[in-house]
Amino acid sequence: MPLSNITQFSPMFYLTSFPGLEAIKHWIFIPFFFMYMVAISGNCFILIIIKTSPRLHTPMYYLLSLLALTDLGLCVSTLPTTMGIFWFNSHHIYFGACQIQMFCIHSFSFMESSVLLIMSFDRFVAICHPLRYSVIITDQRVVRAGLIVIFQGPVATIPIVLLLKAFSYCGSVVLSHSFCLHQEVIQLACTDTTFNNLYGLMVVAFTVMLDLVLIALSYGLILLTVAGLASQEDQHRAFQTCTAHLCAVLVFFVPMMGLSLVHRFGKHAPPAFHLLMANVYLFVPPMLNPIIYSIKTKEIRRVIIKFLGLKKASS
């Protein structure tokens, strides 16, 4: 690979597909294409349902629409390079395009983490303080929280992405994924990257890790409240309202922690394993979230059944 011997800064990186499976990469893209189609169509469907159903114009579903938008953002962020590699054999990406892609990926990841935190607070108030729910969770507060989420991710990501331009890159400029991630690009720099590493660690600690801790705290309080309910039927009904969100939390944070552990401790793991973990982290949550909420949320199920019934009747 000619790019692996470059000893000075190059304006281009080389993206990889699954190592050793290049001969069948067109077939490998079939499940990726399926995941893209399910994720994009599913999240668009959720947005359309919420938009066209007045009974879903509530804070909980406004937050769900924001989650669907962040999932769409993650899909669109990785689609160009993944499509280019598998279908057009285009592995090269300019440094500026790589910066834009990693900015989008990390911004939408931070946004999704924050949206899940706000949704957990929504569920906490709904179960632990049901009589005060309409007073605490208002449309105006949800809009303000949404605006904070929208700006928080990009503002936190801009410094570490822009600072990459100031570094020199030597040796290999081959990335082990089909998209650009900051934690991988920064390892290719041959100058001191202490500030970027510390700043990146601080951003993760005060966004993703803090969000996870607060989500866990919310569910701890929810469990205490549910356990104090009189009957098992009330307990089941109360916890049933959280199952969709809890599944979304697990689907997002478990692959993220797995990818972090692989980058931290799996340096000698096969490259295909690194690529698989990164793809699971970025592709699976956007694909599963609309399916989870369609199955687990009663109101969305009703709208879907009503929609299918009207469509069948009109035909």
Coordinates of C-alpha atoms in Angstrom, one line a residue:
M1 CA 0.0 0.0 0.0
P2 CA 1.8 3.1 -1.2
L3 CA 0.4 5.5 1.4
S4 CA 1.9 3.5 4.3
N5 CA 5.4 4.7 3.7
I6 CA 4.7 8.5 3.7
T7 CA 7.0 10.2 6.2
Q8 CA 5.6 13.7 6.1
F9 CA 2.1 15.3 6.3
S10 CA -0.2 14.1 3.6
P11 CA -3.5 15.8 2.8
M12 CA -5.2 12.5 2.3
F13 CA -6.0 9.4 4.5
Y14 CA -6.7 5.9 3.3
L15 CA -9.9 4.3 4.6
T16 CA -10.2 0.5 4.8
S17 CA -13.0 -2.0 4.4
F18 CA -12.8 -5.5 6.1
P19 CA -9.2 -6.6 5.7
G20 CA -8.8 -9.9 3.8
L21 CA -12.4 -9.8 2.5
E22 CA -11.9 -7.3 -0.3
A23 CA -12.9 -9.8 -2.9
I24 CA -16.4 -10.1 -1.5
K25 CA -16.9 -6.5 -0.3
H26 CA -19.8 -6.0 -2.7
W27 CA -21.6 -8.8 -0.9
I28 CA -20.6 -7.4 2.5
F29 CA -22.2 -4.1 1.7
I30 CA -25.6 -5.8 1.3
P31 CA -26.2 -6.0 5.1
F32 CA -24.8 -2.5 5.5
F33 CA -27.2 -1.2 2.8
F34 CA -30.0 -3.0 4.6
M35 CA -29.1 -1.3 7.9
Y36 CA -28.9 2.1 6.2
M37 CA -32.3 1.7 4.6
V38 CA -33.9 0.5 7.9
A39 CA -32.3 3.3 9.9
I40 CA -33.1 6.1 7.4
S41 CA -36.7 4.9 6.6
G42 CA -37.5 4.0 10.2
N43 CA -36.4 7.3 11.7
C44 CA -38.1 9.2 8.9
F45 CA -41.3 7.2 9.6
I46 CA -41.1 8.1 13.3
L47 CA -40.7 11.8 12.4
I48 CA -43.7 11.7 10.0
I49 CA -45.9 9.9 12.6
I50 CA -45.1 12.4 15.3
K51 CA -45.5 15.3 12.9
T52 CA -48.9 14.1 11.5
S53 CA -50.5 12.9 14.7
P54 CA -51.7 15.7 17.0
R55 CA -52.1 13.2 20.0
L56 CA -48.3 12.7 19.8
H57 CA -47.5 16.4 20.1
T58 CA -46.3 16.0 23.7
P59 CA -42.9 16.6 25.3
M60 CA -42.1 12.9 25.3
Y61 CA -42.5 12.6 21.6
Y62 CA -40.8 15.8 20.9
L63 CA -37.7 14.3 22.5
L64 CA -38.3 11.1 20.5
S65 CA -38.3 13.1 17.3
L66 CA -35.0 14.7 18.4
L67 CA -33.5 11.3 19.0
A68 CA -34.7 10.3 15.5
L69 CA -33.0 13.4 14.0
T70 CA -29.7 12.6 15.7
D71 CA -29.9 9.0 14.4
L72 CA -30.4 10.3 10.9
G73 CA -27.4 12.5 11.4
L74 CA -25.2 9.6 12.4
C75 CA -26.4 7.6 9.3
V76 CA -25.8 10.4 6.9
S77 CA -22.3 11.1 8.4
T78 CA -20.9 7.7 7.5
L79 CA -22.9 7.0 4.4
P80 CA -20.7 8.7 1.8
T81 CA -17.4 7.0 2.7
T82 CA -18.9 3.6 3.4
M83 CA -20.8 3.7 0.0
G84 CA -17.6 4.9 -1.7
I85 CA -15.5 2.1 -0.4
F86 CA -17.9 -0.8 -0.9
W87 CA -19.3 0.2 -4.3
F88 CA -16.8 2.5 -6.0
N89 CA -13.5 1.3 -4.5
S90 CA -12.8 4.9 -3.3
H91 CA -10.6 4.6 -0.2
H92 CA -9.0 8.0 -0.2
I93 CA -10.4 11.0 1.8
Y94 CA -9.0 14.5 1.9
F95 CA -7.9 15.7 5.4
G96 CA -10.6 18.5 5.3
A97 CA -13.3 16.0 4.4
C98 CA -12.1 13.7 7.2
Q99 CA -12.3 16.6 9.7
I100 CA -15.9 17.3 8.6
Q101 CA -16.9 13.7 8.9
M102 CA -15.4 13.2 12.4
F103 CA -17.0 16.5 13.5
C104 CA -20.4 15.2 12.4
I105 CA -20.0 11.7 13.9
H106 CA -18.8 12.9 17.3
S107 CA -21.3 15.8 17.4
F108 CA -24.2 13.6 16.7
S109 CA -22.9 11.0 19.2
F110 CA -22.7 13.6 22.0
M111 CA -26.1 14.9 21.0
E112 CA -27.7 11.4 21.2
S113 CA -26.2 10.8 24.6
S114 CA -27.7 14.1 25.9
V115 CA -31.1 13.4 24.3
L116 CA -31.1 10.0 26.1
L117 CA -30.3 11.8 29.4
I118 CA -33.2 14.3 28.9
M119 CA -35.5 11.4 28.0
S120 CA -34.5 9.6 31.2
F121 CA -35.4 12.7 33.3
D122 CA -38.7 12.8 31.5
R123 CA -39.4 9.2 32.5
F124 CA -38.2 10.0 36.1
V125 CA -40.7 12.8 36.5
A126 CA -43.5 10.8 34.8
I127 CA -43.1 7.9 37.3
C128 CA -41.8 9.5 40.4
H129 CA -43.8 12.8 40.3
P130 CA -46.8 12.1 38.0
L131 CA -49.0 14.8 39.4
R132 CA -46.4 17.5 38.7
Y133 CA -45.4 16.2 35.3
S134 CA -47.3 18.7 33.3
V135 CA -45.9 21.5 35.4
I136 CA -42.3 20.4 35.3
I137 CA -42.1 19.0 31.7
T138 CA -43.5 21.7 29.5
D139 CA -43.1 22.3 25.7
Q140 CA -41.0 25.4 26.3
R141 CA -38.6 23.6 28.6
V142 CA -38.3 20.7 26.1
V143 CA -37.5 23.2 23.3
R144 CA -34.8 24.9 25.5
A145 CA -33.3 21.6 26.4
G146 CA -33.3 20.6 22.7
L147 CA -31.5 23.7 21.7
I148 CA -28.9 23.1 24.4
V149 CA -28.4 19.6 23.1
I150 CA -28.1 20.8 19.4
F151 CA -25.4 23.3 20.2
Q152 CA -23.5 21.4 23.0
G153 CA -22.2 18.6 20.8
P154 CA -20.8 20.8 18.0
V155 CA -19.3 23.3 20.4
A156 CA -17.5 20.6 22.4
T157 CA -16.2 18.9 19.2
I158 CA -15.0 22.0 17.2
P159 CA -11.7 22.5 19.2
I160 CA -10.3 19.0 19.0
V161 CA -11.2 18.7 15.3
L162 CA -9.7 22.1 14.3
L163 CA -6.5 21.4 16.3
L164 CA -5.8 18.3 14.2
K165 CA -4.8 20.6 11.3
A166 CA -1.9 21.9 13.4
F167 CA -0.3 18.5 13.8
S168 CA 2.3 16.8 11.6
Y169 CA 1.5 13.3 10.4
C170 CA 4.2 10.7 9.6
G171 CA 4.4 7.0 8.9
S172 CA 1.2 5.3 8.1
V173 CA -1.9 7.3 7.1
V174 CA -4.1 4.3 6.8
L175 CA -7.2 4.3 9.0
S176 CA -8.7 1.0 10.2
H177 CA -12.4 2.1 9.6
S178 CA -14.5 3.1 6.6
F179 CA -14.9 6.6 8.3
C180 CA -12.9 9.1 10.3
L181 CA -12.8 8.9 14.1
H182 CA -10.8 11.4 16.2
Q183 CA -9.3 8.7 18.5
E184 CA -7.8 7.0 15.5
V185 CA -6.6 10.0 13.5
I186 CA -4.9 11.5 16.5
Q187 CA -2.7 8.3 16.9
L188 CA -1.2 9.0 13.4
A189 CA 0.3 12.4 14.5
C190 CA 4.0 12.5 15.1
T191 CA 3.9 15.6 17.3
D192 CA 2.8 16.2 20.9
T193 CA -0.9 15.6 21.2
T194 CA -1.3 15.9 24.9
F195 CA -3.7 18.8 24.8
N196 CA -6.0 17.0 22.3
N197 CA -5.9 13.9 24.4
L198 CA -6.7 15.6 27.7
Y199 CA -9.4 17.8 26.1
G200 CA -11.0 14.8 24.4
L201 CA -10.9 12.9 27.7
M202 CA -12.5 15.8 29.5
V203 CA -15.2 16.2 26.9
V204 CA -16.1 12.5 27.1
A205 CA -16.1 12.6 30.9
F206 CA -18.3 15.7 31.2
T207 CA -20.7 14.6 28.4
V208 CA -21.1 10.9 27.7
M209 CA -19.8 9.6 31.1
L210 CA -21.7 12.2 33.1
D211 CA -24.9 11.5 31.0
L212 CA -24.5 7.8 31.7
V213 CA -24.1 8.3 35.4
L214 CA -27.2 10.6 35.6
I215 CA -29.2 8.1 33.5
A216 CA -28.2 5.4 35.9
L217 CA -29.2 7.6 38.9
S218 CA -32.6 8.3 37.3
Y219 CA -33.3 4.7 36.8
G220 CA -32.2 3.9 40.3
L221 CA -34.8 6.4 41.6
I222 CA -37.4 5.0 39.2
L223 CA -36.8 1.5 40.5
L224 CA -37.2 2.6 44.1
T225 CA -40.5 4.3 43.2
V226 CA -41.8 1.3 41.2
A227 CA -40.8 -1.1 44.0
G228 CA -42.9 1.0 46.4
L229 CA -46.1 0.6 44.4
A230 CA -48.9 -1.4 46.0
S231 CA -49.6 -4.0 43.3
Q232 CA -47.6 -5.9 40.8
E233 CA -49.9 -4.7 38.1
D234 CA -49.1 -1.0 38.9
Q235 CA -45.4 -1.9 39.0
H236 CA -45.6 -3.5 35.6
R237 CA -47.6 -0.7 34.1
A238 CA -45.2 1.9 35.5
F239 CA -42.0 0.2 34.4
Q240 CA -43.5 -0.6 31.0
T241 CA -43.4 3.1 30.1
C242 CA -39.6 3.0 30.5
T243 CA -38.7 -0.2 28.6
A244 CA -38.3 1.5 25.2
H245 CA -36.0 4.2 26.5
L246 CA -34.0 1.7 28.6
C247 CA -33.5 -0.4 25.5
A248 CA -32.4 2.7 23.6
V249 CA -29.9 3.5 26.4
L250 CA -28.4 0.0 26.3
V251 CA -28.3 -0.1 22.5
F252 CA -26.3 3.2 22.4
F253 CA -24.0 2.9 25.4
V254 CA -23.0 -0.8 25.4
P255 CA -21.4 -0.6 21.8
M256 CA -19.8 2.8 22.7
M257 CA -18.1 1.3 25.8
G258 CA -17.1 -1.8 23.8
L259 CA -15.5 0.4 21.1
S260 CA -13.7 2.5 23.8
L261 CA -12.3 -0.7 25.4
V262 CA -11.2 -2.1 22.0
H263 CA -9.3 1.2 21.2
R264 CA -7.8 1.2 24.7
F265 CA -6.8 -2.4 25.3
G266 CA -7.3 -4.2 22.0
K267 CA -4.4 -2.8 20.0
H268 CA -3.3 -6.4 19.1
A269 CA -6.8 -7.5 18.1
P270 CA -7.5 -8.2 14.4
P271 CA -8.3 -5.1 12.4
A272 CA -11.6 -6.6 11.3
F273 CA -12.7 -6.7 15.0
H274 CA -11.9 -3.0 15.4
L275 CA -13.9 -2.3 12.2
L276 CA -16.8 -4.5 13.4
M277 CA -17.1 -2.8 16.8
A278 CA -17.0 0.7 15.2
N279 CA -19.8 -0.3 12.7
V280 CA -21.9 -1.8 15.5
Y281 CA -21.6 1.4 17.5
L282 CA -22.6 3.7 14.6
F283 CA -25.0 1.6 12.7
V284 CA -27.0 -0.5 15.2
P285 CA -28.5 2.3 17.4
P286 CA -30.0 4.3 14.5
M287 CA -31.4 1.0 13.0
L288 CA -32.9 -0.4 16.3
N289 CA -34.3 2.7 17.9
P290 CA -37.3 3.2 15.6
I291 CA -38.0 -0.5 15.8
I292 CA -37.8 -0.5 19.6
Y293 CA -40.1 2.5 19.9
S294 CA -42.6 1.2 17.3
I295 CA -42.9 -2.1 19.2
K296 CA -42.7 -0.9 22.8
T297 CA -44.7 2.4 22.7
K298 CA -48.4 1.9 22.7
E299 CA -49.3 5.3 21.2
I300 CA -47.0 4.8 18.2
R301 CA -48.4 1.3 17.7
R302 CA -51.9 2.6 17.6
V303 CA -51.0 5.2 15.0
I304 CA -49.2 2.6 12.9
I305 CA -52.2 0.2 13.1
K306 CA -54.6 3.1 12.3
F307 CA -52.4 4.1 9.4
L308 CA -52.2 0.6 8.0
G309 CA -56.0 0.1 8.5
L310 CA -56.8 3.3 6.6
K311 CA -54.4 2.3 3.8
K312 CA -55.9 -1.2 3.6
A313 CA -59.4 0.3 3.6
S314 CA -58.6 2.8 0.8
S315 CA -57.2 0.0 -1.4

